[in-house]
C-alpha atoms as an extended CHARMM CRD file, in Angstrom:
* protein
*
       265  EXT
         1         1  MET       CA             57.5760000000       52.9660000000      -43.5310000000  PROA      1               0.0000000000
         2         2  ILE       CA             59.5850000000       50.9480000000      -46.0890000000  PROA      2               0.0000000000
         3         3  GLU       CA             58.5180000000       51.3500000000      -49.6910000000  PROA      3               0.0000000000
         4         4  GLU       CA             57.4850000000       48.2880000000      -51.6820000000  PROA      4               0.0000000000
         5         5  ASN       CA             55.7440000000       47.4820000000      -54.9550000000  PROA      5               0.0000000000
         6         6  CYS       CA             52.0150000000       46.7560000000      -54.9950000000  PROA      6               0.0000000000
         7         7  ARG       CA             51.3740000000       43.0420000000      -55.5750000000  PROA      7               0.0000000000
         8         8  ASN       CA             48.4030000000       43.9300000000      -57.8020000000  PROA      8               0.0000000000
         9         9  CYS       CA             49.5360000000       46.7920000000      -60.0940000000  PROA      9               0.0000000000
        10        10  LYS       CA             53.2690000000       47.1070000000      -59.2210000000  PROA      10              0.0000000000
        11        11  GLU       CA             52.8940000000       50.7650000000      -58.1530000000  PROA      11              0.0000000000
        12        12  VAL       CA             55.2910000000       51.8790000000      -55.3900000000  PROA      12              0.0000000000
        13        13  ILE       CA             53.5750000000       51.8960000000      -51.9660000000  PROA      13              0.0000000000
        14        14  SER       CA             54.8300000000       54.1000000000      -49.1710000000  PROA      14              0.0000000000
        15        15  GLY       CA             51.7740000000       53.8650000000      -46.9230000000  PROA      15              0.0000000000
        16        16  ASN       CA             49.2620000000       51.1670000000      -46.0010000000  PROA      16              0.0000000000
        17        17  PHE       CA             47.3880000000       51.3030000000      -49.3240000000  PROA      17              0.0000000000
        18        18  CYS       CA             48.4250000000       51.4780000000      -52.9860000000  PROA      18              0.0000000000
        19        19  PRO       CA             47.8860000000       55.0350000000      -54.3290000000  PROA      19              0.0000000000
        20        20  ASN       CA             47.0180000000       53.6020000000      -57.7530000000  PROA      20              0.0000000000
        21        21  CYS       CA             44.5830000000       50.6920000000      -57.2250000000  PROA      21              0.0000000000
        22        22  GLY       CA             43.7860000000       50.9640000000      -53.5130000000  PROA      22              0.0000000000
        23        23  GLN       CA             44.9950000000       47.5040000000      -52.5120000000  PROA      23              0.0000000000
        24        24  ARG       CA             46.3030000000       47.1560000000      -48.9660000000  PROA      24              0.0000000000
        25        25  ARG       CA             50.0460000000       46.6720000000      -48.4700000000  PROA      25              0.0000000000
        26        26  PHE       CA             50.9570000000       42.9880000000      -48.7000000000  PROA      26              0.0000000000
        27        27  LYS       CA             50.5510000000       41.0980000000      -45.4520000000  PROA      27              0.0000000000
        28        28  ARG       CA             51.2230000000       37.4050000000      -45.0800000000  PROA      28              0.0000000000
        29        29  ILE       CA             48.2100000000       35.3280000000      -44.0970000000  PROA      29              0.0000000000
        30        30  ASN       CA             48.3850000000       34.3830000000      -40.4210000000  PROA      30              0.0000000000
        31        31  ARG       CA             46.0870000000       33.8370000000      -37.4630000000  PROA      31              0.0000000000
        32        32  GLY       CA             45.1560000000       37.5250000000      -37.2090000000  PROA      32              0.0000000000
        33        33  TYR       CA             44.3160000000       37.6580000000      -40.9120000000  PROA      33              0.0000000000
        34        34  VAL       CA             41.9510000000       34.6730000000      -40.7020000000  PROA      34              0.0000000000
        35        35  ILE       CA             40.1840000000       36.1270000000      -37.6260000000  PROA      35              0.0000000000
        36        36  GLU       CA             39.7980000000       39.4800000000      -39.4070000000  PROA      36              0.0000000000
        37        37  GLU       CA             38.3380000000       37.8150000000      -42.4960000000  PROA      37              0.0000000000
        38        38  ILE       CA             35.7850000000       35.8520000000      -40.4710000000  PROA      38              0.0000000000
        39        39  GLN       CA             34.6830000000       39.1260000000      -38.8760000000  PROA      39              0.0000000000
        40        40  ASP       CA             34.3960000000       40.7390000000      -42.3040000000  PROA      40              0.0000000000
        41        41  ILE       CA             31.8570000000       38.0830000000      -43.3500000000  PROA      41              0.0000000000
        42        42  PHE       CA             29.3170000000       39.7860000000      -41.1300000000  PROA      42              0.0000000000
        43        43  VAL       CA             30.2660000000       43.4470000000      -41.5780000000  PROA      43              0.0000000000
        44        44  ASP       CA             31.6140000000       43.8340000000      -45.1220000000  PROA      44              0.0000000000
        45        45  VAL       CA             30.7550000000       42.7880000000      -48.6750000000  PROA      45              0.0000000000
        46        46  ASN       CA             33.6680000000       42.6560000000      -51.0980000000  PROA      46              0.0000000000
        47        47  LYS       CA             32.9680000000       43.7710000000      -54.6610000000  PROA      47              0.0000000000
        48        48  GLY       CA             34.7170000000       40.8240000000      -56.3270000000  PROA      48              0.0000000000
        49        49  PHE       CA             32.1700000000       38.0230000000      -55.7980000000  PROA      49              0.0000000000
        50        50  PHE       CA             31.4000000000       37.1690000000      -59.4360000000  PROA      50              0.0000000000
        51        51  TYR       CA             34.9700000000       37.9310000000      -60.5240000000  PROA      51              0.0000000000
        52        52  SER       CA             36.2130000000       35.3520000000      -58.0030000000  PROA      52              0.0000000000
        53        53  LEU       CA             33.6380000000       32.7840000000      -59.1340000000  PROA      53              0.0000000000
        54        54  LEU       CA             34.8180000000       33.0400000000      -62.7390000000  PROA      54              0.0000000000
        55        55  LYS       CA             38.4790000000       32.8300000000      -61.7120000000  PROA      55              0.0000000000
        56        56  ILE       CA             37.8030000000       29.7820000000      -59.5320000000  PROA      56              0.0000000000
        57        57  LEU       CA             35.9110000000       28.0060000000      -62.2940000000  PROA      57              0.0000000000
        58        58  ARG       CA             38.8520000000       28.4990000000      -64.6570000000  PROA      58              0.0000000000
        59        59  ASN       CA             41.5970000000       27.4340000000      -62.2550000000  PROA      59              0.0000000000
        60        60  PRO       CA             40.9910000000       27.3270000000      -58.4890000000  PROA      60              0.0000000000
        61        61  GLY       CA             44.6170000000       26.5450000000      -57.6150000000  PROA      61              0.0000000000
        62        62  LYS       CA             46.0380000000       29.3940000000      -59.6720000000  PROA      62              0.0000000000
        63        63  THR       CA             43.4100000000       31.7730000000      -58.2620000000  PROA      63              0.0000000000
        64        64  ALA       CA             44.3010000000       30.7850000000      -54.7020000000  PROA      64              0.0000000000
        65        65  ARG       CA             47.9990000000       31.2950000000      -55.4570000000  PROA      65              0.0000000000
        66        66  GLU       CA             47.3670000000       34.7990000000      -56.8240000000  PROA      66              0.0000000000
        67        67  TYR       CA             45.4050000000       35.6720000000      -53.7080000000  PROA      67              0.0000000000
        68        68  MET       CA             48.0400000000       34.1890000000      -51.4230000000  PROA      68              0.0000000000
        69        69  ASP       CA             50.8040000000       36.1200000000      -53.1790000000  PROA      69              0.0000000000
        70        70  GLY       CA             49.0370000000       39.4240000000      -52.5230000000  PROA      70              0.0000000000
        71        71  ASN       CA             46.8460000000       40.1010000000      -55.5810000000  PROA      71              0.0000000000
        72        72  ARG       CA             43.6560000000       40.5600000000      -53.5310000000  PROA      72              0.0000000000
        73        73  VAL       CA             41.9900000000       43.8440000000      -54.4480000000  PROA      73              0.0000000000
        74        74  ASP       CA             39.6020000000       42.3330000000      -57.0290000000  PROA      74              0.0000000000
        75        75  HSD       CA             38.9180000000       39.0780000000      -55.1730000000  PROA      75              0.0000000000
        76        76  TYR       CA             36.0960000000       38.1550000000      -52.8250000000  PROA      76              0.0000000000
        77        77  LYS       CA             37.6050000000       36.9190000000      -49.5760000000  PROA      77              0.0000000000
        78        78  PRO       CA             37.8690000000       33.1030000000      -49.7700000000  PROA      78              0.0000000000
        79        79  ILE       CA             36.4430000000       32.1540000000      -46.3680000000  PROA      79              0.0000000000
        80        80  ALA       CA             33.5090000000       34.5160000000      -46.9050000000  PROA      80              0.0000000000
        81        81  LEU       CA             33.0380000000       33.0260000000      -50.3840000000  PROA      81              0.0000000000
        82        82  ALA       CA             32.8610000000       29.5140000000      -48.9320000000  PROA      82              0.0000000000
        83        83  PHE       CA             30.1700000000       30.6200000000      -46.4590000000  PROA      83              0.0000000000
        84        84  VAL       CA             28.1000000000       32.3980000000      -49.1330000000  PROA      84              0.0000000000
        85        85  LEU       CA             28.2250000000       29.4290000000      -51.4960000000  PROA      85              0.0000000000
        86        86  GLY       CA             27.4630000000       27.0960000000      -48.5950000000  PROA      86              0.0000000000
        87        87  GLY       CA             24.3570000000       29.1430000000      -47.7790000000  PROA      87              0.0000000000
        88        88  ILE       CA             23.2290000000       29.0270000000      -51.4100000000  PROA      88              0.0000000000
        89        89  SER       CA             23.8370000000       25.2810000000      -51.4870000000  PROA      89              0.0000000000
        90        90  ILE       CA             21.7080000000       24.6660000000      -48.3890000000  PROA      90              0.0000000000
        91        91  PHE       CA             18.9130000000       26.8860000000      -49.7270000000  PROA      91              0.0000000000
        92        92  VAL       CA             18.8020000000       24.9720000000      -53.0170000000  PROA      92              0.0000000000
        93        93  SER       CA             19.0780000000       21.5280000000      -51.4160000000  PROA      93              0.0000000000
        94        94  THR       CA             16.3690000000       22.1140000000      -48.8040000000  PROA      94              0.0000000000
        95        95  SER       CA             13.9820000000       24.6270000000      -50.4460000000  PROA      95              0.0000000000
        96        96  VAL       CA             14.2190000000       23.6130000000      -54.1090000000  PROA      96              0.0000000000
        97        97  LEU       CA             15.2000000000       19.9440000000      -54.0280000000  PROA      97              0.0000000000
        98        98  ASN       CA             13.6880000000       19.1370000000      -50.6040000000  PROA      98              0.0000000000
        99        99  LEU       CA             16.7100000000       16.8990000000      -50.1950000000  PROA      99              0.0000000000
       100       100  ASP       CA             16.3120000000       16.5590000000      -46.4370000000  PROA      100             0.0000000000
       101       101  GLU       CA             12.7930000000       15.1200000000      -46.7800000000  PROA      101             0.0000000000
       102       102  ILE       CA             13.8070000000       12.8780000000      -49.6810000000  PROA      102             0.0000000000
       103       103  MET       CA             16.7490000000       11.4860000000      -47.7000000000  PROA      103             0.0000000000
       104       104  LYS       CA             14.4970000000       10.7410000000      -44.7440000000  PROA      104             0.0000000000
       105       105  SER       CA             12.2160000000        8.8310000000      -47.0880000000  PROA      105             0.0000000000
       106       106  PHE       CA             15.2030000000        6.9970000000      -48.5420000000  PROA      106             0.0000000000
       107       107  SER       CA             16.3410000000        6.0030000000      -45.0330000000  PROA      107             0.0000000000
       108       108  GLU       CA             12.9370000000        4.4710000000      -44.3650000000  PROA      108             0.0000000000
       109       109  GLN       CA             13.0310000000        2.5800000000      -47.6590000000  PROA      109             0.0000000000
       110       110  GLN       CA             16.4700000000        1.2090000000      -46.8040000000  PROA      110             0.0000000000
       111       111  HSD       CA             15.1810000000        0.1100000000      -43.3820000000  PROA      111             0.0000000000
       112       112  ILE       CA             17.6010000000        2.2970000000      -41.4360000000  PROA      112             0.0000000000
       113       113  ASN       CA             15.7010000000        1.7710000000      -38.1880000000  PROA      113             0.0000000000
       114       114  SER       CA             17.9240000000        3.7760000000      -35.8400000000  PROA      114             0.0000000000
       115       115  LYS       CA             16.6730000000        7.3700000000      -35.6020000000  PROA      115             0.0000000000
       116       116  LEU       CA             20.2260000000        8.5190000000      -34.8550000000  PROA      116             0.0000000000
       117       117  MET       CA             21.6370000000        6.9270000000      -38.0020000000  PROA      117             0.0000000000
       118       118  SER       CA             18.7520000000        8.2270000000      -40.0910000000  PROA      118             0.0000000000
       119       119  ASP       CA             19.2710000000       11.7820000000      -38.8310000000  PROA      119             0.0000000000
       120       120  ILE       CA             23.0480000000       11.6220000000      -39.3860000000  PROA      120             0.0000000000
       121       121  PHE       CA             22.5030000000       10.3210000000      -42.9030000000  PROA      121             0.0000000000
       122       122  THR       CA             20.0370000000       13.1450000000      -43.6760000000  PROA      122             0.0000000000
       123       123  ILE       CA             22.2540000000       15.8980000000      -42.2370000000  PROA      123             0.0000000000
       124       124  ILE       CA             25.3360000000       14.7700000000      -44.1520000000  PROA      124             0.0000000000
       125       125  SER       CA             23.4070000000       14.4990000000      -47.4190000000  PROA      125             0.0000000000
       126       126  SER       CA             21.5710000000       17.8240000000      -47.0980000000  PROA      126             0.0000000000
       127       127  TYR       CA             24.0310000000       20.0820000000      -45.2740000000  PROA      127             0.0000000000
       128       128  TYR       CA             27.4140000000       18.7980000000      -46.4530000000  PROA      128             0.0000000000
       129       129  ALA       CA             28.4690000000       22.2840000000      -47.6630000000  PROA      129             0.0000000000
       130       130  ILE       CA             28.3550000000       23.7840000000      -44.1780000000  PROA      130             0.0000000000
       131       131  LEU       CA             29.8790000000       20.6440000000      -42.6520000000  PROA      131             0.0000000000
       132       132  MET       CA             32.8570000000       21.0060000000      -45.0040000000  PROA      132             0.0000000000
       133       133  ILE       CA             33.2820000000       24.6460000000      -43.9550000000  PROA      133             0.0000000000
       134       134  LEU       CA             33.1960000000       23.6950000000      -40.2750000000  PROA      134             0.0000000000
       135       135  LEU       CA             35.8740000000       21.0890000000      -40.9760000000  PROA      135             0.0000000000
       136       136  LEU       CA             38.2080000000       23.5910000000      -42.6680000000  PROA      136             0.0000000000
       137       137  PRO       CA             40.5540000000       23.7310000000      -39.6180000000  PROA      137             0.0000000000
       138       138  ILE       CA             40.9830000000       19.9440000000      -39.8210000000  PROA      138             0.0000000000
       139       139  PHE       CA             41.4190000000       19.9440000000      -43.6060000000  PROA      139             0.0000000000
       140       140  ALA       CA             44.0860000000       22.6430000000      -43.2490000000  PROA      140             0.0000000000
       141       141  PHE       CA             45.9670000000       20.5950000000      -40.6620000000  PROA      141             0.0000000000
       142       142  ILE       CA             45.8830000000       17.5420000000      -42.9400000000  PROA      142             0.0000000000
       143       143  THR       CA             46.9600000000       19.2550000000      -46.1860000000  PROA      143             0.0000000000
       144       144  ARG       CA             49.7780000000       21.1130000000      -44.4470000000  PROA      144             0.0000000000
       145       145  ILE       CA             51.5060000000       17.8700000000      -43.4540000000  PROA      145             0.0000000000
       146       146  PRO       CA             52.4870000000       16.6220000000      -46.9570000000  PROA      146             0.0000000000
       147       147  PHE       CA             53.0250000000       20.1840000000      -48.2700000000  PROA      147             0.0000000000
       148       148  LYS       CA             54.8620000000       21.5340000000      -45.2190000000  PROA      148             0.0000000000
       149       149  LYS       CA             58.1680000000       21.9780000000      -47.0770000000  PROA      149             0.0000000000
       150       150  GLN       CA             56.5160000000       24.5200000000      -49.3830000000  PROA      150             0.0000000000
       151       151  GLY       CA             56.5750000000       27.0280000000      -46.5160000000  PROA      151             0.0000000000
       152       152  HSD       CA             52.8860000000       27.9300000000      -46.1430000000  PROA      152             0.0000000000
       153       153  ASN       CA             51.5940000000       28.1600000000      -42.5930000000  PROA      153             0.0000000000
       154       154  TYR       CA             48.4850000000       26.5840000000      -41.0840000000  PROA      154             0.0000000000
       155       155  TYR       CA             46.2880000000       29.6480000000      -41.6310000000  PROA      155             0.0000000000
       156       156  GLU       CA             47.3170000000       29.8840000000      -45.2710000000  PROA      156             0.0000000000
       157       157  HSD       CA             46.1850000000       26.2820000000      -45.6500000000  PROA      157             0.0000000000
       158       158  ILE       CA             42.7980000000       27.2930000000      -44.2330000000  PROA      158             0.0000000000
       159       159  VAL       CA             42.5210000000       29.7830000000      -47.1010000000  PROA      159             0.0000000000
       160       160  MET       CA             43.6680000000       27.1640000000      -49.6410000000  PROA      160             0.0000000000
       161       161  ASN       CA             41.0370000000       24.7190000000      -48.4520000000  PROA      161             0.0000000000
       162       162  SER       CA             38.4180000000       27.4790000000      -48.5540000000  PROA      162             0.0000000000
       163       163  TYR       CA             39.0480000000       27.6660000000      -52.2960000000  PROA      163             0.0000000000
       164       164  VAL       CA             38.7650000000       23.8650000000      -52.6040000000  PROA      164             0.0000000000
       165       165  VAL       CA             35.4630000000       23.8390000000      -50.7010000000  PROA      165             0.0000000000
       166       166  SER       CA             34.1770000000       26.8230000000      -52.7020000000  PROA      166             0.0000000000
       167       167  TYR       CA             35.0030000000       25.1260000000      -56.0010000000  PROA      167             0.0000000000
       168       168  TYR       CA             33.3760000000       21.8420000000      -54.9660000000  PROA      168             0.0000000000
       169       169  THR       CA             30.2580000000       23.6360000000      -53.6890000000  PROA      169             0.0000000000
       170       170  LEU       CA             30.0440000000       25.7660000000      -56.8280000000  PROA      170             0.0000000000
       171       171  MET       CA             30.2580000000       22.7010000000      -59.0790000000  PROA      171             0.0000000000
       172       172  SER       CA             27.6160000000       21.0010000000      -56.9490000000  PROA      172             0.0000000000
       173       173  ILE       CA             25.2650000000       23.9550000000      -57.4610000000  PROA      173             0.0000000000
       174       174  LEU       CA             25.9440000000       24.1970000000      -61.2050000000  PROA      174             0.0000000000
       175       175  VAL       CA             26.1830000000       20.5100000000      -62.1150000000  PROA      175             0.0000000000
       176       176  MET       CA             25.0690000000       18.0940000000      -59.4060000000  PROA      176             0.0000000000
       177       177  TYR       CA             21.9110000000       19.8650000000      -58.2390000000  PROA      177             0.0000000000
       178       178  PRO       CA             20.3670000000       20.0700000000      -61.7430000000  PROA      178             0.0000000000
       179       179  ILE       CA             20.9610000000       16.3140000000      -62.0970000000  PROA      179             0.0000000000
       180       180  LEU       CA             19.4290000000       15.6810000000      -58.6740000000  PROA      180             0.0000000000
       181       181  PHE       CA             16.4330000000       17.7890000000      -59.6990000000  PROA      181             0.0000000000
       182       182  LEU       CA             15.8500000000       15.5090000000      -62.6950000000  PROA      182             0.0000000000
       183       183  PHE       CA             15.9180000000       12.4660000000      -60.3830000000  PROA      183             0.0000000000
       184       184  ARG       CA             13.9260000000       14.0450000000      -57.5370000000  PROA      184             0.0000000000
       185       185  GLN       CA             11.2540000000       11.3530000000      -57.8110000000  PROA      185             0.0000000000
       186       186  ASN       CA             13.8440000000        8.5940000000      -57.4930000000  PROA      186             0.0000000000
       187       187  PRO       CA             15.6850000000        8.6970000000      -54.1270000000  PROA      187             0.0000000000
       188       188  GLU       CA             17.9320000000        5.7600000000      -55.0670000000  PROA      188             0.0000000000
       189       189  LYS       CA             19.3500000000        7.5670000000      -58.1150000000  PROA      189             0.0000000000
       190       190  MET       CA             19.6310000000       10.8140000000      -56.1720000000  PROA      190             0.0000000000
       191       191  MET       CA             21.6680000000        9.0370000000      -53.5400000000  PROA      191             0.0000000000
       192       192  LEU       CA             23.8740000000        7.4400000000      -56.1880000000  PROA      192             0.0000000000
       193       193  VAL       CA             24.6010000000       10.8330000000      -57.7910000000  PROA      193             0.0000000000
       194       194  SER       CA             25.2060000000       12.4730000000      -54.4170000000  PROA      194             0.0000000000
       195       195  GLN       CA             27.6530000000        9.8000000000      -53.2710000000  PROA      195             0.0000000000
       196       196  GLY       CA             29.3440000000        9.6670000000      -56.6680000000  PROA      196             0.0000000000
       197       197  SER       CA             30.1050000000       13.3810000000      -56.5140000000  PROA      197             0.0000000000
       198       198  PHE       CA             32.4120000000       12.8280000000      -53.5260000000  PROA      198             0.0000000000
       199       199  LEU       CA             34.5670000000       10.5290000000      -55.6710000000  PROA      199             0.0000000000
       200       200  ILE       CA             35.5160000000       13.5810000000      -57.7450000000  PROA      200             0.0000000000
       201       201  LEU       CA             37.1560000000       15.2650000000      -54.7380000000  PROA      201             0.0000000000
       202       202  PRO       CA             40.5500000000       13.5340000000      -55.1720000000  PROA      202             0.0000000000
       203       203  LEU       CA             40.6900000000       14.7810000000      -58.7780000000  PROA      203             0.0000000000
       204       204  ILE       CA             39.7710000000       18.2840000000      -57.6400000000  PROA      204             0.0000000000
       205       205  LEU       CA             42.5440000000       18.1790000000      -55.0250000000  PROA      205             0.0000000000
       206       206  VAL       CA             45.1280000000       17.0860000000      -57.6070000000  PROA      206             0.0000000000
       207       207  TRP       CA             44.0350000000       19.8400000000      -60.0200000000  PROA      207             0.0000000000
       208       208  PHE       CA             43.9660000000       22.4670000000      -57.2660000000  PROA      208             0.0000000000
       209       209  PHE       CA             47.3850000000       21.7580000000      -55.7820000000  PROA      209             0.0000000000
       210       210  LYS       CA             48.9720000000       21.3390000000      -59.2170000000  PROA      210             0.0000000000
       211       211  GLY       CA             47.6380000000       24.8090000000      -60.0830000000  PROA      211             0.0000000000
       212       212  PHE       CA             48.8130000000       26.1970000000      -56.7530000000  PROA      212             0.0000000000
       213       213  TYR       CA             52.2420000000       24.5380000000      -56.7530000000  PROA      213             0.0000000000
       214       214  ASN       CA             52.8570000000       24.5350000000      -60.5000000000  PROA      214             0.0000000000
       215       215  HSD       CA             56.5910000000       23.9560000000      -59.9640000000  PROA      215             0.0000000000
       216       216  ILE       CA             55.9570000000       20.5150000000      -58.4340000000  PROA      216             0.0000000000
       217       217  PRO       CA             55.7250000000       17.6180000000      -60.9460000000  PROA      217             0.0000000000
       218       218  LEU       CA             52.2710000000       16.0720000000      -61.3280000000  PROA      218             0.0000000000
       219       219  LYS       CA             53.5050000000       12.6890000000      -60.0690000000  PROA      219             0.0000000000
       220       220  LYS       CA             54.6360000000       14.2080000000      -56.7660000000  PROA      220             0.0000000000
       221       221  ILE       CA             51.3440000000       16.0920000000      -56.4390000000  PROA      221             0.0000000000
       222       222  ILE       CA             49.4190000000       12.8270000000      -56.8570000000  PROA      222             0.0000000000
       223       223  ILE       CA             51.5770000000       11.1130000000      -54.2170000000  PROA      223             0.0000000000
       224       224  LYS       CA             51.0110000000       13.9730000000      -51.7830000000  PROA      224             0.0000000000
       225       225  ILE       CA             47.2570000000       13.9070000000      -52.4010000000  PROA      225             0.0000000000
       226       226  LEU       CA             47.2350000000       10.1700000000      -51.7060000000  PROA      226             0.0000000000
       227       227  GLY       CA             48.8650000000       11.0700000000      -48.3990000000  PROA      227             0.0000000000
       228       228  VAL       CA             46.1440000000       13.6590000000      -47.7790000000  PROA      228             0.0000000000
       229       229  LEU       CA             43.4510000000       11.0360000000      -48.4630000000  PROA      229             0.0000000000
       230       230  ALA       CA             45.1300000000        8.5210000000      -46.1440000000  PROA      230             0.0000000000
       231       231  LEU       CA             45.3540000000       11.0860000000      -43.3370000000  PROA      231             0.0000000000
       232       232  THR       CA             41.7250000000       12.0700000000      -43.9300000000  PROA      232             0.0000000000
       233       233  LEU       CA             40.6350000000        8.4290000000      -43.6450000000  PROA      233             0.0000000000
       234       234  LEU       CA             42.6490000000        8.0520000000      -40.4460000000  PROA      234             0.0000000000
       235       235  ALA       CA             41.0990000000       11.2140000000      -38.9910000000  PROA      235             0.0000000000
       236       236  TYR       CA             37.6350000000        9.9330000000      -39.9260000000  PROA      236             0.0000000000
       237       237  ILE       CA             38.2060000000        6.5750000000      -38.2100000000  PROA      237             0.0000000000
       238       238  LEU       CA             39.5450000000        8.2910000000      -35.0680000000  PROA      238             0.0000000000
       239       239  ALA       CA             36.5750000000       10.6710000000      -35.0320000000  PROA      239             0.0000000000
       240       240  ILE       CA             34.1390000000        7.7330000000      -35.2730000000  PROA      240             0.0000000000
       241       241  ILE       CA             35.8670000000        5.8880000000      -32.4330000000  PROA      241             0.0000000000
       242       242  VAL       CA             36.0760000000        8.9250000000      -30.1400000000  PROA      242             0.0000000000
       243       243  SER       CA             32.5080000000       10.0840000000      -30.8240000000  PROA      243             0.0000000000
       244       244  THR       CA             31.1240000000        6.5690000000      -30.3220000000  PROA      244             0.0000000000
       245       245  VAL       CA             32.9120000000        6.1230000000      -27.0030000000  PROA      245             0.0000000000
       246       246  ALA       CA             31.8350000000        9.6040000000      -25.8510000000  PROA      246             0.0000000000
       247       247  PHE       CA             28.2390000000        8.9180000000      -26.9270000000  PROA      247             0.0000000000
       248       248  VAL       CA             28.0930000000        5.6020000000      -25.0630000000  PROA      248             0.0000000000
       249       249  LEU       CA             29.6630000000        7.0520000000      -21.8970000000  PROA      249             0.0000000000
       250       250  TYR       CA             27.2460000000        9.9950000000      -21.9880000000  PROA      250             0.0000000000
       251       251  GLY       CA             24.3370000000        7.6040000000      -22.3720000000  PROA      251             0.0000000000
       252       252  MET       CA             25.5340000000        5.3610000000      -19.5380000000  PROA      252             0.0000000000
       253       253  PHE       CA             26.3270000000        8.0340000000      -16.9560000000  PROA      253             0.0000000000
       254       254  VAL       CA             24.4200000000       11.2100000000      -17.9140000000  PROA      254             0.0000000000
       255       255  ASP       CA             21.3370000000       10.5910000000      -20.0160000000  PROA      255             0.0000000000
       256       256  LYS       CA             20.2320000000        7.0540000000      -20.8240000000  PROA      256             0.0000000000
       257       257  GLY       CA             17.6700000000        8.4550000000      -23.2370000000  PROA      257             0.0000000000
       258       258  VAL       CA             20.3320000000        9.0110000000      -25.8910000000  PROA      258             0.0000000000
       259       259  LEU       CA             20.9530000000        5.2610000000      -26.0310000000  PROA      259             0.0000000000
       260       260  GLU       CA             17.2970000000        4.7650000000      -26.8890000000  PROA      260             0.0000000000
       261       261  TYR       CA             17.7590000000        7.3740000000      -29.6260000000  PROA      261             0.0000000000
       262       262  ALA       CA             20.5030000000        5.2300000000      -31.1720000000  PROA      262             0.0000000000
       263       263  LYS       CA             18.8420000000        1.8530000000      -30.6170000000  PROA      263             0.0000000000
       264       264  PRO       CA             17.2370000000        0.1610000000      -33.6670000000  PROA      264             0.0000000000
       265       265  LYS       CA             13.4590000000        0.1450000000      -33.5380000000  PROA      265             0.0000000000
């Protein structure tokens, strides 16, 4: 086996693991790596959970770059981290804030008469953290398009976006949820804070990718992020059109009851 230097401590590695710090020999992130990490969520707990949280809070883009370049021994695996933080977010939003019940009440106050629309509104507001994780494959596809020339593959972009989602979820837990708790008796203000938090995402994306690709000028990063936002909007519109057509066809030819579910009362 060819010798190489450890990406974490620079010790010479002749086997699969560094004899000094124990880190595995560097392996580029690919499809097999992502599948292995998802499996590890359920069978392994990495020791670097709080270390990774602190690193992400300081600079998520730089942290992701370190991990991508092979310095992984002290880090909690990013996809697993996104799932753990997503679980914490759902627990706080539903068990502490009772956000799902509050959003249902808000829907009634706003006269959202369709049960389908009310349920969609409640799910998005209360379980957005898990929805973002489930959409990671789409986010990765979108961010790879403007940054394709940088040479990172699709699965590496899944890991990048895991860090973005983790950072956003972590800031929601630390900042947004305490504010929502203060306004828990006022659904209108809670909704305003919740919706306003999504407006911060473009800034987070600029900060993240500037930290990750620190050799790219800020102006070019902003232009690329605008491209990401445009592609995201396009994907959203296409998803709405496709899902609406599929829903109507299902209601017309399979189960007419679903049309009643969507019909205003």
